C-alpha positions as protocol buffer text, in pm:
chain_id: "A"
residue {
  index: 1
  type: MET
  ca { x: 2660 y: -935 z: -1636 }
}
residue {
  index: 2
  type: ALA
  ca { x: 2285 y: -868 z: -1615 }
}
residue {
  index: 3
  type: GLU
  ca { x: 2098 y: -993 z: -1309 }
}
residue {
  index: 4
  type: LYS
  ca { x: 1764 y: -1161 z: -1361 }
}
residue {
  index: 5
  type: ILE
  ca { x: 1457 y: -976 z: -1237 }
}
residue {
  index: 6
  type: SER
  ca { x: 1117 y: -1142 z: -1206 }
}
residue {
  index: 7
  type: VAL
  ca { x: 827 y: -896 z: -1238 }
}
residue {
  index: 8
  type: ILE
  ca { x: 506 y: -1030 z: -1085 }
}
residue {
  index: 9
  type: VAL
  ca { x: 174 y: -884 z: -1202 }
}
residue {
  index: 10
  type: PRO
  ca { x: -143 y: -996 z: -1021 }
}
residue {
  index: 11
  type: VAL
  ca { x: -429 y: -967 z: -1269 }
}
residue {
  index: 12
  type: TYR
  ca { x: -803 y: -955 z: -1209 }
}
residue {
  index: 13
  type: ASN
  ca { x: -1060 y: -816 z: -1456 }
}
residue {
  index: 14
  type: SER
  ca { x: -810 y: -567 z: -1598 }
}
residue {
  index: 15
  type: ILE
  ca { x: -896 y: -595 z: -1965 }
}
residue {
  index: 16
  type: ASP
  ca { x: -902 y: -218 z: -2017 }
}
residue {
  index: 17
  type: CYS
  ca { x: -557 y: -143 z: -1873 }
}
residue {
  index: 18
  type: LEU
  ca { x: -350 y: -464 z: -1870 }
}
residue {
  index: 19
  type: GLU
  ca { x: -198 y: -419 z: -2216 }
}
residue {
  index: 20
  type: ARG
  ca { x: -54 y: -77 z: -2130 }
}
residue {
  index: 21
  type: CYS
  ca { x: 88 y: -218 z: -1807 }
}
residue {
  index: 22
  type: VAL
  ca { x: 254 y: -518 z: -1974 }
}
residue {
  index: 23
  type: GLU
  ca { x: 389 y: -313 z: -2265 }
}
residue {
  index: 24
  type: SER
  ca { x: 561 y: -81 z: -2018 }
}
residue {
  index: 25
  type: ILE
  ca { x: 730 y: -379 z: -1852 }
}
residue {
  index: 26
  type: CYS
  ca { x: 832 y: -532 z: -2185 }
}
residue {
  index: 27
  type: ALA
  ca { x: 992 y: -199 z: -2280 }
}
residue {
  index: 28
  type: GLN
  ca { x: 1239 y: -215 z: -1990 }
}
residue {
  index: 29
  type: THR
  ca { x: 1601 y: -140 z: -2078 }
}
residue {
  index: 30
  type: HIS
  ca { x: 1722 y: -404 z: -1831 }
}
residue {
  index: 31
  type: ALA
  ca { x: 1779 y: -711 z: -2046 }
}
residue {
  index: 32
  type: ASP
  ca { x: 1742 y: -1011 z: -1814 }
}
residue {
  index: 33
  type: LEU
  ca { x: 1374 y: -1000 z: -1726 }
}
residue {
  index: 34
  type: GLU
  ca { x: 1083 y: -1238 z: -1688 }
}
residue {
  index: 35
  type: ILE
  ca { x: 721 y: -1127 z: -1653 }
}
residue {
  index: 36
  type: LEU
  ca { x: 473 y: -1341 z: -1461 }
}
residue {
  index: 37
  type: LEU
  ca { x: 106 y: -1264 z: -1524 }
}
residue {
  index: 38
  type: ILE
  ca { x: -97 y: -1429 z: -1248 }
}
residue {
  index: 39
  type: ASP
  ca { x: -461 y: -1431 z: -1354 }
}
residue {
  index: 40
  type: ASP
  ca { x: -664 y: -1441 z: -1033 }
}
residue {
  index: 41
  type: GLY
  ca { x: -985 y: -1589 z: -1176 }
}
residue {
  index: 42
  type: SER
  ca { x: -1079 y: -1305 z: -1413 }
}
residue {
  index: 43
  type: THR
  ca { x: -1429 y: -1314 z: -1562 }
}
residue {
  index: 44
  type: ASP
  ca { x: -1414 y: -1034 z: -1820 }
}
residue {
  index: 45
  type: GLY
  ca { x: -1183 y: -1190 z: -2079 }
}
residue {
  index: 46
  type: THR
  ca { x: -861 y: -1077 z: -1912 }
}
residue {
  index: 47
  type: ASP
  ca { x: -754 y: -1441 z: -1888 }
}
residue {
  index: 48
  type: ARG
  ca { x: -755 y: -1467 z: -2269 }
}
residue {
  index: 49
  type: LEU
  ca { x: -575 y: -1134 z: -2301 }
}
residue {
  index: 50
  type: CYS
  ca { x: -297 y: -1268 z: -2079 }
}
residue {
  index: 51
  type: GLU
  ca { x: -246 y: -1558 z: -2318 }
}
residue {
  index: 52
  type: GLN
  ca { x: -244 y: -1326 z: -2620 }
}
residue {
  index: 53
  type: LEU
  ca { x: 18 y: -1102 z: -2460 }
}
residue {
  index: 54
  type: ALA
  ca { x: 236 y: -1403 z: -2380 }
}
residue {
  index: 55
  type: LEU
  ca { x: 242 y: -1495 z: -2749 }
}
residue {
  index: 56
  type: LYS
  ca { x: 395 y: -1155 z: -2830 }
}
residue {
  index: 57
  type: ASP
  ca { x: 694 y: -1180 z: -2595 }
}
residue {
  index: 58
  type: CYS
  ca { x: 873 y: -1495 z: -2486 }
}
residue {
  index: 59
  type: ARG
  ca { x: 963 y: -1336 z: -2152 }
}
residue {
  index: 60
  type: ILE
  ca { x: 596 y: -1342 z: -2047 }
}
residue {
  index: 61
  type: ARG
  ca { x: 464 y: -1645 z: -1857 }
}
residue {
  index: 62
  type: THR
  ca { x: 93 y: -1666 z: -1779 }
}
residue {
  index: 63
  type: TYR
  ca { x: -71 y: -1864 z: -1499 }
}
residue {
  index: 64
  type: HIS
  ca { x: -436 y: -1897 z: -1401 }
}
residue {
  index: 65
  type: LYS
  ca { x: -581 y: -1962 z: -1055 }
}
residue {
  index: 66
  type: LYS
  ca { x: -908 y: -1941 z: -868 }
}
residue {
  index: 67
  type: ASN
  ca { x: -987 y: -1597 z: -731 }
}
residue {
  index: 68
  type: GLY
  ca { x: -811 y: -1545 z: -399 }
}
residue {
  index: 69
  type: GLY
  ca { x: -705 y: -1181 z: -400 }
}
residue {
  index: 70
  type: ALA
  ca { x: -393 y: -990 z: -499 }
}
residue {
  index: 71
  type: SER
  ca { x: -183 y: -1131 z: -215 }
}
residue {
  index: 72
  type: SER
  ca { x: -249 y: -1491 z: -313 }
}
residue {
  index: 73
  type: ALA
  ca { x: -165 y: -1407 z: -676 }
}
residue {
  index: 74
  type: ARG
  ca { x: 160 y: -1239 z: -570 }
}
residue {
  index: 75
  type: ASN
  ca { x: 249 y: -1534 z: -349 }
}
residue {
  index: 76
  type: MET
  ca { x: 195 y: -1771 z: -640 }
}
residue {
  index: 77
  type: GLY
  ca { x: 422 y: -1551 z: -850 }
}
residue {
  index: 78
  type: ILE
  ca { x: 694 y: -1556 z: -584 }
}
residue {
  index: 79
  type: LYS
  ca { x: 684 y: -1937 z: -583 }
}
residue {
  index: 80
  type: LEU
  ca { x: 712 y: -1957 z: -962 }
}
residue {
  index: 81
  type: ALA
  ca { x: 968 y: -1679 z: -1015 }
}
residue {
  index: 82
  type: THR
  ca { x: 1320 y: -1775 z: -1123 }
}
residue {
  index: 83
  type: GLY
  ca { x: 1487 y: -1436 z: -1081 }
}
residue {
  index: 84
  type: GLU
  ca { x: 1723 y: -1341 z: -801 }
}
residue {
  index: 85
  type: TYR
  ca { x: 1540 y: -1009 z: -765 }
}
residue {
  index: 86
  type: LEU
  ca { x: 1163 y: -956 z: -748 }
}
residue {
  index: 87
  type: GLY
  ca { x: 951 y: -662 z: -855 }
}
residue {
  index: 88
  type: PHE
  ca { x: 574 y: -612 z: -849 }
}
residue {
  index: 89
  type: VAL
  ca { x: 351 y: -406 z: -1078 }
}
residue {
  index: 90
  type: ASP
  ca { x: -25 y: -367 z: -1038 }
}
residue {
  index: 91
  type: SER
  ca { x: -220 y: -421 z: -1360 }
}
residue {
  index: 92
  type: ASP
  ca { x: -377 y: -72 z: -1338 }
}
residue {
  index: 93
  type: ASP
  ca { x: -37 y: 97 z: -1341 }
}
residue {
  index: 94
  type: TYR
  ca { x: 260 y: 138 z: -1574 }
}
residue {
  index: 95
  type: ILE
  ca { x: 632 y: 209 z: -1543 }
}
residue {
  index: 96
  type: GLU
  ca { x: 909 y: 402 z: -1717 }
}
residue {
  index: 97
  type: PRO
  ca { x: 1144 y: 205 z: -1949 }
}
residue {
  index: 98
  type: ASP
  ca { x: 1453 y: 258 z: -1732 }
}
residue {
  index: 99
  type: MET
  ca { x: 1292 y: 183 z: -1396 }
}
residue {
  index: 100
  type: TYR
  ca { x: 1439 y: -161 z: -1329 }
}
residue {
  index: 101
  type: GLU
  ca { x: 1777 y: -72 z: -1481 }
}
residue {
  index: 102
  type: LEU
  ca { x: 1807 y: 221 z: -1241 }
}
residue {
  index: 103
  type: MET
  ca { x: 1702 y: 5 z: -948 }
}
residue {
  index: 104
  type: ILE
  ca { x: 1924 y: -297 z: -1013 }
}
residue {
  index: 105
  type: THR
  ca { x: 2226 y: -73 z: -1085 }
}
residue {
  index: 106
  type: ALA
  ca { x: 2180 y: 109 z: -755 }
}
residue {
  index: 107
  type: MET
  ca { x: 2111 y: -217 z: -569 }
}
residue {
  index: 108
  type: LEU
  ca { x: 2430 y: -384 z: -690 }
}
residue {
  index: 109
  type: MET
  ca { x: 2645 y: -75 z: -643 }
}
residue {
  index: 110
  type: LYS
  ca { x: 2526 y: -6 z: -288 }
}
residue {
  index: 111
  type: LYS
  ca { x: 2461 y: -370 z: -193 }
}
residue {
  index: 112
  type: ALA
  ca { x: 2110 y: -276 z: -74 }
}
residue {
  index: 113
  type: PRO
  ca { x: 1856 y: -559 z: -24 }
}
residue {
  index: 114
  type: ILE
  ca { x: 1564 y: -327 z: -108 }
}
residue {
  index: 115
  type: VAL
  ca { x: 1566 y: -35 z: -351 }
}
residue {
  index: 116
  type: GLN
  ca { x: 1270 y: 199 z: -384 }
}
residue {
  index: 117
  type: ILE
  ca { x: 1191 y: 419 z: -683 }
}
residue {
  index: 118
  type: SER
  ca { x: 967 y: 724 z: -653 }
}
residue {
  index: 119
  type: ARG
  ca { x: 607 y: 725 z: -775 }
}
residue {
  index: 120
  type: GLU
  ca { x: 364 y: 954 z: -953 }
}
residue {
  index: 121
  type: GLU
  ca { x: -12 y: 957 z: -889 }
}
residue {
  index: 122
  type: LEU
  ca { x: -249 y: 996 z: -1186 }
}
residue {
  index: 123
  type: ASP
  ca { x: -624 y: 990 z: -1230 }
}
residue {
  index: 124
  type: GLU
  ca { x: -787 y: 781 z: -1504 }
}
residue {
  index: 125
  type: SER
  ca { x: -755 y: 1065 z: -1757 }
}
residue {
  index: 126
  type: GLY
  ca { x: -381 y: 1089 z: -1694 }
}
residue {
  index: 127
  type: THR
  ca { x: -393 y: 1411 z: -1492 }
}
residue {
  index: 128
  type: HIS
  ca { x: -119 y: 1440 z: -1229 }
}
residue {
  index: 129
  type: LEU
  ca { x: -248 y: 1423 z: -873 }
}
residue {
  index: 130
  type: PRO
  ca { x: -71 y: 1556 z: -561 }
}
residue {
  index: 131
  type: ASP
  ca { x: 222 y: 1335 z: -461 }
}
residue {
  index: 132
  type: VAL
  ca { x: 138 y: 1096 z: -178 }
}
residue {
  index: 133
  type: CYS
  ca { x: 510 y: 1046 z: -116 }
}
residue {
  index: 134
  type: ILE
  ca { x: 744 y: 1337 z: -187 }
}
residue {
  index: 135
  type: PRO
  ca { x: 1049 y: 1219 z: -387 }
}
residue {
  index: 136
  type: PRO
  ca { x: 1387 y: 1292 z: -227 }
}
residue {
  index: 137
  type: ALA
  ca { x: 1612 y: 1551 z: -391 }
}
residue {
  index: 138
  type: GLY
  ca { x: 1866 y: 1278 z: -467 }
}
residue {
  index: 139
  type: GLU
  ca { x: 1951 y: 917 z: -392 }
}
residue {
  index: 140
  type: VAL
  ca { x: 1927 y: 854 z: -18 }
}
residue {
  index: 141
  type: PHE
  ca { x: 1976 y: 555 z: 210 }
}
residue {
  index: 142
  type: CYS
  ca { x: 1702 y: 554 z: 473 }
}
residue {
  index: 143
  type: THR
  ca { x: 1778 y: 347 z: 783 }
}
residue {
  index: 144
  type: THR
  ca { x: 1515 y: 103 z: 906 }
}
residue {
  index: 145
  type: GLN
  ca { x: 1425 y: 321 z: 1203 }
}
residue {
  index: 146
  type: ASP
  ca { x: 1395 y: 633 z: 989 }
}
residue {
  index: 147
  type: PHE
  ca { x: 1190 y: 446 z: 728 }
}
residue {
  index: 148
  type: ILE
  ca { x: 950 y: 322 z: 996 }
}
residue {
  index: 149
  type: ARG
  ca { x: 927 y: 675 z: 1136 }
}
residue {
  index: 150
  type: ASP
  ca { x: 828 y: 809 z: 793 }
}
residue {
  index: 151
  type: LEU
  ca { x: 563 y: 539 z: 760 }
}
residue {
  index: 152
  type: LEU
  ca { x: 424 y: 634 z: 1102 }
}
residue {
  index: 153
  type: LEU
  ca { x: 402 y: 995 z: 985 }
}
residue {
  index: 154
  type: HIS
  ca { x: 230 y: 889 z: 659 }
}
residue {
  index: 155
  type: LYS
  ca { x: 525 y: 1026 z: 463 }
}
residue {
  index: 156
  type: GLY
  ca { x: 676 y: 693 z: 355 }
}
residue {
  index: 157
  type: ASP
  ca { x: 586 y: 450 z: 79 }
}
residue {
  index: 158
  type: CYS
  ca { x: 497 y: 97 z: 191 }
}
residue {
  index: 159
  type: SER
  ca { x: 402 y: -28 z: -157 }
}
residue {
  index: 160
  type: PHE
  ca { x: 603 y: -320 z: -297 }
}
residue {
  index: 161
  type: CYS
  ca { x: 524 y: -194 z: -647 }
}
residue {
  index: 162
  type: THR
  ca { x: 785 y: 80 z: -608 }
}
residue {
  index: 163
  type: LYS
  ca { x: 1048 y: -162 z: -480 }
}
residue {
  index: 164
  type: LEU
  ca { x: 1300 y: -413 z: -609 }
}
residue {
  index: 165
  type: VAL
  ca { x: 1366 y: -681 z: -347 }
}
residue {
  index: 166
  type: LYS
  ca { x: 1629 y: -951 z: -316 }
}
residue {
  index: 167
  type: ARG
  ca { x: 1450 y: -1281 z: -348 }
}
residue {
  index: 168
  type: SER
  ca { x: 1617 y: -1417 z: -34 }
}
residue {
  index: 169
  type: LEU
  ca { x: 1408 y: -1176 z: 176 }
}
residue {
  index: 170
  type: PHE
  ca { x: 1103 y: -1378 z: 75 }
}
residue {
  index: 171
  type: ASP
  ca { x: 1249 y: -1705 z: 202 }
}
residue {
  index: 172
  type: ASN
  ca { x: 1057 y: -1674 z: 528 }
}
residue {
  index: 173
  type: HIS
  ca { x: 793 y: -1421 z: 429 }
}
residue {
  index: 174
  type: ARG
  ca { x: 481 y: -1399 z: 211 }
}
residue {
  index: 175
  type: PHE
  ca { x: 206 y: -1144 z: 160 }
}
residue {
  index: 176
  type: PRO
  ca { x: -73 y: -1199 z: 417 }
}
residue {
  index: 177
  type: GLU
  ca { x: -383 y: -1326 z: 241 }
}
residue {
  index: 178
  type: GLY
  ca { x: -744 y: -1233 z: 307 }
}
residue {
  index: 179
  type: VAL
  ca { x: -659 y: -882 z: 429 }
}
residue {
  index: 180
  type: LEU
  ca { x: -586 y: -540 z: 281 }
}
residue {
  index: 181
  type: ASN
  ca { x: -300 y: -305 z: 369 }
}
residue {
  index: 182
  type: GLU
  ca { x: -92 y: -619 z: 315 }
}
residue {
  index: 183
  type: ASP
  ca { x: 213 y: -437 z: 181 }
}
residue {
  index: 184
  type: PHE
  ca { x: 250 y: -245 z: 505 }
}
residue {
  index: 185
  type: SER
  ca { x: 231 y: -561 z: 713 }
}
residue {
  index: 186
  type: LEU
  ca { x: 492 y: -751 z: 509 }
}
residue {
  index: 187
  type: LEU
  ca { x: 728 y: -456 z: 475 }
}
residue {
  index: 188
  type: ILE
  ca { x: 738 y: -403 z: 852 }
}
residue {
  index: 189
  type: GLU
  ca { x: 842 y: -769 z: 890 }
}
residue {
  index: 190
  type: MET
  ca { x: 1120 y: -736 z: 632 }
}
residue {
  index: 191
  type: LEU
  ca { x: 1252 y: -405 z: 762 }
}
residue {
  index: 192
  type: GLN
  ca { x: 1351 y: -574 z: 1087 }
}
residue {
  index: 193
  type: GLU
  ca { x: 1594 y: -796 z: 895 }
}
residue {
  index: 194
  type: ILE
  ca { x: 1781 y: -524 z: 702 }
}
residue {
  index: 195
  type: ASP
  ca { x: 1967 y: -200 z: 773 }
}
residue {
  index: 196
  type: GLY
  ca { x: 1741 y: 17 z: 560 }
}
residue {
  index: 197
  type: VAL
  ca { x: 1608 y: 102 z: 212 }
}
residue {
  index: 198
  type: LEU
  ca { x: 1786 y: 282 z: -72 }
}
residue {
  index: 199
  type: ILE
  ca { x: 1547 y: 541 z: -222 }
}
residue {
  index: 200
  type: LEU
  ca { x: 1587 y: 682 z: -575 }
}
residue {
  index: 201
  type: PRO
  ca { x: 1435 y: 1019 z: -669 }
}
residue {
  index: 202
  type: LYS
  ca { x: 1307 y: 961 z: -1024 }
}
residue {
  index: 203
  type: GLN
  ca { x: 930 y: 908 z: -1049 }
}
residue {
  index: 204
  type: CYS
  ca { x: 934 y: 595 z: -1264 }
}
residue {
  index: 205
  type: TYR
  ca { x: 626 y: 418 z: -1126 }
}
residue {
  index: 206
  type: HIS
  ca { x: 290 y: 562 z: -1233 }
}
residue {
  index: 207
  type: VAL
  ca { x: -1 y: 483 z: -1002 }
}
residue {
  index: 208
  type: VAL
  ca { x: -337 y: 513 z: -1178 }
}
residue {
  index: 209
  type: CYS
  ca { x: -612 y: 587 z: -924 }
}
residue {
  index: 210
  type: ARG
  ca { x: -923 y: 422 z: -1064 }
}
residue {
  index: 211
  type: LYS
  ca { x: -1270 y: 490 z: -925 }
}
residue {
  index: 212
  type: GLN
  ca { x: -1345 y: 117 z: -906 }
}
residue {
  index: 213
  type: SER
  ca { x: -1037 y: 40 z: -697 }
}
residue {
  index: 214
  type: THR
  ca { x: -1084 y: -232 z: -434 }
}
residue {
  index: 215
  type: THR
  ca { x: -991 y: 3 z: -151 }
}
residue {
  index: 216
  type: ARG
  ca { x: -1208 y: 291 z: -274 }
}
residue {
  index: 217
  type: SER
  ca { x: -1539 y: 131 z: -374 }
}
residue {
  index: 218
  type: ARG
  ca { x: -1820 y: 174 z: -124 }
}
residue {
  index: 219
  type: THR
  ca { x: -2193 y: 222 z: -95 }
}
residue {
  index: 220
  type: GLN
  ca { x: -2381 y: 405 z: 176 }
}
residue {
  index: 221
  type: ASP
  ca { x: -2385 y: 104 z: 409 }
}
residue {
  index: 222
  type: SER
  ca { x: -2062 y: -74 z: 319 }
}
residue {
  index: 223
  type: PHE
  ca { x: -1700 y: 24 z: 308 }
}
residue {
  index: 224
  type: SER
  ca { x: -1367 y: -136 z: 234 }
}
residue {
  index: 225
  type: ARG
  ca { x: -1222 y: -360 z: 500 }
}
residue {
  index: 226
  type: VAL
  ca { x: -896 y: -172 z: 450 }
}
residue {
  index: 227
  type: PHE
  ca { x: -1019 y: 62 z: 725 }
}
residue {
  index: 228
  type: LEU
  ca { x: -1031 y: -235 z: 961 }
}
residue {
  index: 229
  type: ASP
  ca { x: -692 y: -368 z: 855 }
}
residue {
  index: 230
  type: ILE
  ca { x: -513 y: -35 z: 895 }
}
residue {
  index: 231
  type: VAL
  ca { x: -627 y: -25 z: 1258 }
}
residue {
  index: 232
  type: ASP
  ca { x: -508 y: -382 z: 1319 }
}
residue {
  index: 233
  type: ASN
  ca { x: -171 y: -305 z: 1160 }
}
residue {
  index: 234
  type: ALA
  ca { x: -139 y: 9 z: 1372 }
}
residue {
  index: 235
  type: GLY
  ca { x: -171 y: -201 z: 1686 }
}
residue {
  index: 236
  type: LYS
  ca { x: 94 y: -444 z: 1562 }
}
residue {
  index: 237
  type: ILE
  ca { x: 346 y: -174 z: 1482 }
}
residue {
  index: 238
  type: GLN
  ca { x: 289 y: -13 z: 1822 }
}
residue {
  index: 239
  type: GLU
  ca { x: 395 y: -342 z: 1984 }
}
residue {
  index: 240
  type: LEU
  ca { x: 700 y: -365 z: 1756 }
}
residue {
  index: 241
  type: VAL
  ca { x: 806 y: -5 z: 1821 }
}
residue {
  index: 242
  type: ASP
  ca { x: 776 y: -35 z: 2197 }
}
residue {
  index: 243
  type: ARG
  ca { x: 981 y: -357 z: 2185 }
}
residue {
  index: 244
  type: LYS
  ca { x: 1255 y: -265 z: 1937 }
}
residue {
  index: 245
  type: TYR
  ca { x: 1242 y: 108 z: 1860 }
}
residue {
  index: 246
  type: PRO
  ca { x: 1130 y: 286 z: 2180 }
}
residue {
  index: 247
  type: GLY
  ca { x: 1247 y: 619 z: 2043 }
}
residue {
  index: 248
  type: LEU
  ca { x: 957 y: 602 z: 1798 }
}
residue {
  index: 249
  type: HIS
  ca { x: 689 y: 556 z: 2067 }
}
residue {
  index: 250
  type: SER
  ca { x: 522 y: 896 z: 2020 }
}
residue {
  index: 251
  type: TYR
  ca { x: 519 y: 847 z: 1642 }
}
residue {
  index: 252
  type: ALA
  ca { x: 349 y: 509 z: 1684 }
}
residue {
  index: 253
  type: VAL
  ca { x: 87 y: 656 z: 1919 }
}
residue {
  index: 254
  type: ARG
  ca { x: 18 y: 925 z: 1660 }
}
residue {
  index: 255
  type: PHE
  ca { x: -15 y: 657 z: 1393 }
}
residue {
  index: 256
  type: ASN
  ca { x: -262 y: 455 z: 1603 }
}
residue {
  index: 257
  type: LEU
  ca { x: -477 y: 761 z: 1672 }
}
residue {
  index: 258
  type: TYR
  ca { x: -471 y: 870 z: 1308 }
}
residue {
  index: 259
  type: GLN
  ca { x: -567 y: 526 z: 1175 }
}
residue {
  index: 260
  type: ARG
  ca { x: -862 y: 509 z: 1415 }
}
residue {
  index: 261
  type: LEU
  ca { x: -965 y: 857 z: 1312 }
}
residue {
  index: 262
  type: ASP
  ca { x: -960 y: 741 z: 950 }
}
residue {
  index: 263
  type: TYR
  ca { x: -1179 y: 444 z: 1044 }
}
residue {
  index: 264
  type: LEU
  ca { x: -1435 y: 663 z: 1224 }
}
residue {
  index: 265
  type: LEU
  ca { x: -1452 y: 903 z: 931 }
}
residue {
  index: 266
  type: HIS
  ca { x: -1538 y: 620 z: 691 }
}
residue {
  index: 267
  type: VAL
  ca { x: -1739 y: 361 z: 882 }
}
residue {
  index: 268
  type: PRO
  ca { x: -2107 y: 389 z: 776 }
}
residue {
  index: 269
  type: ILE
  ca { x: -2324 y: 551 z: 1044 }
}
residue {
  index: 270
  type: SER
  ca { x: -2548 y: 245 z: 1029 }
}
residue {
  index: 271
  type: GLN
  ca { x: -2257 y: 37 z: 1161 }
}
residue {
  index: 272
  type: MET
  ca { x: -2178 y: 269 z: 1452 }
}
residue {
  index: 273
  type: THR
  ca { x: -2366 y: 53 z: 1702 }
}
residue {
  index: 274
  type: LYS
  ca { x: -2296 y: -110 z: 2039 }
}
residue {
  index: 275
  type: ASP
  ca { x: -2310 y: -459 z: 1889 }
}
residue {
  index: 276
  type: ASN
  ca { x: -2029 y: -373 z: 1641 }
}
residue {
  index: 277
  type: ALA
  ca { x: -1733 y: -506 z: 1840 }
}
residue {
  index: 278
  type: PHE
  ca { x: -1470 y: -342 z: 1620 }
}
residue {
  index: 279
  type: TYR
  ca { x: -1636 y: -1 z: 1642 }
}
residue {
  index: 280
  type: SER
  ca { x: -1668 y: -37 z: 2019 }
}
residue {
  index: 281
  type: CYS
  ca { x: -1297 y: -121 z: 2052 }
}
residue {
  index: 282
  type: VAL
  ca { x: -1200 y: 185 z: 1849 }
}
residue {
  index: 283
  type: LYS
  ca { x: -1410 y: 408 z: 2076 }
}
residue {
  index: 284
  type: LYS
  ca { x: -1258 y: 258 z: 2390 }
}
residue {
  index: 285
  type: TYR
  ca { x: -905 y: 305 z: 2256 }
}
residue {
  index: 286
  type: LEU
  ca { x: -966 y: 672 z: 2178 }
}
residue {
  index: 287
  type: ARG
  ca { x: -1117 y: 735 z: 2520 }
}
residue {
  index: 288
  type: ARG
  ca { x: -820 y: 572 z: 2690 }
}
residue {
  index: 289
  type: HIS
  ca { x: -586 y: 789 z: 2484 }
}
residue {
  index: 290
  type: LEU
  ca { x: -779 y: 1114 z: 2505 }
}
residue {
  index: 291
  type: CYS
  ca { x: -479 y: 1287 z: 2662 }
}
residue {
  index: 292
  type: ASP
  ca { x: -252 y: 1169 z: 2378 }
}
residue {
  index: 293
  type: SER
  ca { x: -498 y: 1316 z: 2127 }
}
residue {
  index: 294
  type: VAL
  ca { x: -433 y: 1656 z: 2284 }
}
residue {
  index: 295
  type: ILE
  ca { x: -60 y: 1648 z: 2357 }
}
residue {
  index: 296
  type: ASN
  ca { x: 89 y: 1432 z: 2080 }
}
residue {
  index: 297
  type: PRO
  ca { x: 331 y: 1664 z: 1893 }
}
residue {
  index: 298
  type: TYR
  ca { x: 294 y: 1483 z: 1559 }
}
residue {
  index: 299
  type: LEU
  ca { x: -83 y: 1537 z: 1518 }
}
residue {
  index: 300
  type: THR
  ca { x: -203 y: 1850 z: 1340 }
}
residue {
  index: 301
  type: GLY
  ca { x: -448 y: 2088 z: 1504 }
}
residue {
  index: 302
  type: LYS
  ca { x: -719 y: 1963 z: 1268 }
}
residue {
  index: 303
  type: ASN
  ca { x: -640 y: 1601 z: 1363 }
}
residue {
  index: 304
  type: LYS
  ca { x: -675 y: 1686 z: 1732 }
}
residue {
  index: 305
  type: ILE
  ca { x: -1010 y: 1861 z: 1688 }
}
residue {
  index: 306
  type: TYR
  ca { x: -1156 y: 1571 z: 1490 }
}
residue {
  index: 307
  type: LEU
  ca { x: -1022 y: 1318 z: 1740 }
}
residue {
  index: 308
  type: LEU
  ca { x: -1168 y: 1505 z: 2035 }
}
residue {
  index: 309
  type: LEU
  ca { x: -1510 y: 1543 z: 1872 }
}
residue {
  index: 310
  type: LEU
  ca { x: -1525 y: 1184 z: 1751 }
}
residue {
  index: 311
  type: THR
  ca { x: -1406 y: 1053 z: 2086 }
}
residue {
  index: 312
  type: ILE
  ca { x: -1676 y: 1242 z: 2275 }
}
residue {
  index: 313
  type: ALA
  ca { x: -1972 y: 1187 z: 2040 }
}
residue {
  index: 314
  type: PRO
  ca { x: -1871 y: 989 z: 1729 }
}
residue {
  index: 315
  type: LYS
  ca { x: -2216 y: 909 z: 1593 }
}
residue {
  index: 316
  type: THR
  ca { x: -2354 y: 1257 z: 1649 }
}
residue {
  index: 317
  type: VAL
  ca { x: -2054 y: 1420 z: 1484 }
}
residue {
  index: 318
  type: ARG
  ca { x: -2084 y: 1192 z: 1180 }
}
residue {
  index: 319
  type: LYS
  ca { x: -2458 y: 1265 z: 1146 }
}
residue {
  index: 320
  type: VAL
  ca { x: -2398 y: 1641 z: 1159 }
}
residue {
  index: 321
  type: HIS
  ca { x: -2116 y: 1609 z: 907 }
}
residue {
  index: 322
  type: ALA
  ca { x: -2333 y: 1398 z: 675 }
}
residue {
  index: 323
  type: GLY
  ca { x: -2611 y: 1656 z: 695 }
}
residue {
  index: 324
  type: LYS
  ca { x: -2376 y: 1937 z: 601 }
}
residue {
  index: 325
  type: MET
  ca { x: -2237 y: 1739 z: 307 }
}
residue {
  index: 326
  type: LYS
  ca { x: -2589 y: 1665 z: 182 }
}
residue {
  index: 327
  type: ALA
  ca { x: -2688 y: 2032 z: 205 }
}
residue {
  index: 328
  type: SER
  ca { x: -2372 y: 2132 z: 20 }
}
residue {
  index: 329
  type: ARG
  ca { x: -2445 y: 1888 z: -263 }
}
residue {
  index: 330
  type: GLN
  ca { x: -2801 y: 2017 z: -296 }
}
residue {
  index: 331
  type: LYS
  ca { x: -2675 y: 2374 z: -334 }
}
residue {
  index: 332
  type: THR
  ca { x: -2449 y: 2274 z: -619 }
}
């Protein structure tokens, strides 16, 4: 007997890619499926496209709400979903026809509360990009501690789009709203309640990296708040690791240092000032952990050099780097 899966798609100004996304979900070989399109206050006609798509397939249900971000749209979908299992697809992306059949079959056979499929990264022209997460050679059950370790090494996949989740896991959890890196935050909460995640090797989820992505758009003097949220989440997971998984302490320290390095490499130079409290806290953390930047076994040599330079003279290093980049662009 087929088990019902609810696929939740948060939608915002996706008129150029939504139809491909929805068609790929409608083409699923798993029979018992509902598709929830949550229009998050679109202004480009996507709201009307959602209604048109719903007329083509009775499994599609469309809802409209005021703009509140992807997390609020997902949370609305969770509330409205009637399936025992929940999946999430971003409107930019698309999936293979057998994705949910593979996942639900493995989930029921192995009694796993979360199953993860592998992903492929593509640019807007469809060209394959380097894999962010290397698919396993075969099906593998990754224990909670090992899964957290892989996340701390930036080898794991925290996205809920590549996962099928038992609905009961959402009974006491929702996506945090008003922040980015929200998948990481929620997944860490859920992992503490289960034994681990079943990972399947086939790359069935296709991530399309668009230039106008929320987490990638920036001007000279602004940048995505994701670089703030990844630092905050790093601090939270350090507390969790030290409390429940002390064997992962060095991995968590590495993760904290790396996330702060990422922040310092992206924060606009104009915001690297004494009155920027967040920037000041990042500097203080790195100075307190200068020794860890040198001896941590899970940082690369390049990581350590950048951390040392940016800890000693962050603004100067960024100015020199910016000058070199400008000179390089002028030559080309």
